[in-house]
Amino acid sequence: MSTDTLSAASARHQKPSKTTFTYGTAGFRTLGSLLDSTVFRVGVLASLRSAKLGGKTIGVMITASHNPPQDNGVKVVDPLGEMLPQTWEPYATQLANSDNFEDDVRDLVAGENIDVEQAGLVVVGMDTRETSPQLLRAAVDGIEVFGRAKSFGELTTPQLHYLVRSHNDPAFGEPSEDGYNKKTVGAVAEILRLWNIQDPLEITVDAANGVGAPKLHNLSRDPIKITVVNDSTHDKSVLNVECGADYVKTNQKLPANVRPRDRQLYSSFDGDADRVVFYYTDGSLFHLLDGDRIATLLASFIDKLLQQAKVQAKMGIIQTAYANGNSTKYVQETLQIPVDFTPTGVKHLHHKAQEYDIGVYFEANGHGTVLFSDNLIKSLKNKQPSSPEEERALKTLLLLTELINQTVGDSISDLFAVLLALRIQNKTCVDWGRDYIELPNKLFKVLVKDRFAFKTADAERRLVEPAGLQAKIDALVAAYTRGRSFVRASGTENAVRVYSEAASAADCAELGARVCQLLE
Ligand code: 16G
Ligand code: ZN
C-alpha cells in the first residue's frame, strides 16, 4: 500500500504529548485514554510482522489483564501463539514514541528487509473494558494500512492465542471461538468417559467481572457445570475490583460475592482469563491454592499417568523467585522433579519449559501451563498399550495435550485440568492443601526515584545494582530461620517489588519491612 494511506491513517491517531510508552513484559499498558495512537501503531507493526514472516497470521490483543478499569493495553502474538520475540520489542517501543512515524516505519521496512506486499491476516481480540472497542478500531485501522484485519470482538487472551495458532496450523483446531470451545469441552468429556465418571465437573468461579464470565457461560454445558460470580461485564467500573485472581493472591483473602461452604473448592480468574487461583475455607481459615500448587498437582498427576502408561519422559517444573520455598522443596525432595528458575514473565518461563518433553510452568500468581513436546506426543500416539490401564493412561495423556492450552496460560483449560486431576485421583481440596505447608510470605511495593537502577541476576534472585545493596539484604536474611528475600523492578508498574519469606509470619513481615527500609 502507498505511504499516503499510512500518513492519512496515522493522522487520525495523534500521539499524546508528554507520554512515553514502553513495550514491557505484558506489551504496552497504561491509561486506556492515552493508548489510541499506540494501538494504531501496534496494528501497523503487527501487519509488518506478518509480512516479515511471509504472510503468516499474527495476533493483537487489547487488554490490561488484572489492572484497574481505567487502564488498558495491547500486545502482539506471534504465529504459533507465542509472545512477540524480544528482538521486536524495541521496534514496538520506538514506533509508539516516534515523532516521525512514517520515516520510522520506512526504516523498519528497509532494515528488516520486509516486502509489505506479503502482509497477511492479523486477528484481533479485546477484553471487556470501556476503552477496548475504540482501541480495537484503532488496531484495525493500523493493520489495514498494509494487511488484513479480522476482529473477533471480546475474547480471553488465551483464546486469542489459540486463534492465531489455529489460523497458521489447522491441525491445532478450528480457527473460531466455537472451535476452541469444542476442543476444550470435547477433551474434558472424553477424559471423564475414560475414567467412567458420571457426575459433571462442578465449581464456582469468580470471573473478576471480566471477559472470562461470558466465555465460561458459553462453555458450561454437559458435563461441565460452572457457577459464575462477579460476572458484571456491563458495569465497566467493577472489573478486578475486590475480586479476581490478583486480588485473592495479593490479599490472601476471599473475593467479594463468594460465600463459601467449608472445605469446598472455589476459583478466581483475572480480568482477561489467563490466570487462575483456587482456595477453600475451613472455619475461619482461608487456604489459598496458587500457581505453585497448580504446578505440583498437575506435575504429580501427569507423572502418575506416565508410570501407568509405561512411558519415559523428561519432565521439569519452571518457577520464578516468587515460588514459595516449600513448594520448591516439595518438588525436588518429594516429587523428585527438577526445578528451573527464570525471571518473571511468561516468555521466560515458556521458553525454558520447551526444553523438556513435559515442561510445567506456573508463576505463583496463577499464570501458567504445561507444554508437551512434539516428540513426546508422537511417541504417545505410536505406543501400543499392553493393558487396559495402560491404554487409559495413554489416552488421558493425549487428551491432556489437547485440553491444556499449548500457547499460553489459560484460566479455562487450567481450571478443567485441575478439576480432572483432583477427581481422577480422588483428592479433595483439603488433601491438595496438605501436600506441603507454605512458608509465610509477603509482597511489598516500594516507590523509588528510578526503578531502572535496580538490576538483577540469577533469575531475579540477586541484585547486582545498586552496588552493595545485595550484601545488606543477605545480612538481614541471615538472621531469620528459612529467611529469603529479593528485590526486583516491576515490569508493569513504576515501582520496585520486595518479596520476603521466613519460618514465621512475624519474621516474614519484619524481614520484608527491613529490606524495604534499605531502599529508602
Ligand atoms: C506481566 C506478566 C506476568 C507477570 C507480571 C509481573 C505476561 C503475559 N504477563 O503481567 O507473567 O507475573 O507481569 O508484573 O508475561 P511485575 O513485573 O509488575 O511484577
Ligand atoms: Zn491476565
Coordinates of N, CA and C in Angstrom, one line a residue, residues 311-313 357 373-384 394 398:
V311 N 5.6 -44.9 30.0 CA 6.3 -44.0 29.1 C 7.3 -43.3 29.9
Q312 N 8.5 -43.2 29.3 CA 9.6 -42.4 29.9 C 9.5 -41.0 29.3
A313 N 9.6 -40.0 30.1 CA 9.6 -38.6 29.6 C 10.4 -37.8 30.6
D357 N 10.4 -32.7 27.6 CA 9.3 -33.4 27.0 C 8.0 -32.9 27.6
S373 N 6.1 -31.8 24.3 CA 6.9 -31.7 23.1 C 6.3 -32.6 22.0
D374 N 6.6 -32.2 20.7 CA 6.1 -32.9 19.6 C 6.5 -34.4 19.6
N375 N 7.8 -34.5 20.0 CA 8.4 -35.9 20.1 C 7.6 -36.8 21.1
L376 N 7.3 -36.2 22.2 CA 6.5 -37.0 23.2 C 5.2 -37.3 22.7
I377 N 4.5 -36.4 22.1 CA 3.1 -36.6 21.6 C 3.2 -37.7 20.5
K378 N 4.2 -37.7 19.7 CA 4.4 -38.7 18.7 C 4.6 -40.1 19.3
S379 N 5.4 -40.2 20.4 CA 5.6 -41.5 21.0 C 4.4 -41.9 21.7
L380 N 3.6 -41.0 22.3 CA 2.4 -41.4 23.0 C 1.4 -42.0 21.9
K381 N 1.4 -41.4 20.7 CA 0.5 -41.9 19.7 C 0.9 -43.2 19.1
N382 N 2.2 -43.5 19.1 CA 2.7 -44.7 18.5 C 2.7 -45.9 19.4
K383 N 2.6 -45.6 20.7 CA 2.8 -46.7 21.7 C 1.6 -47.7 21.7
Q384 N 2.0 -48.9 21.6 CA 0.9 -50.0 21.7 C 0.7 -50.4 23.2
L394 N -2.5 -43.7 28.5 CA -2.0 -43.1 27.3 C -3.0 -42.1 26.7
L398 N -2.8 -38.0 26.1 CA -3.0 -37.4 24.8 C -4.1 -36.3 24.9

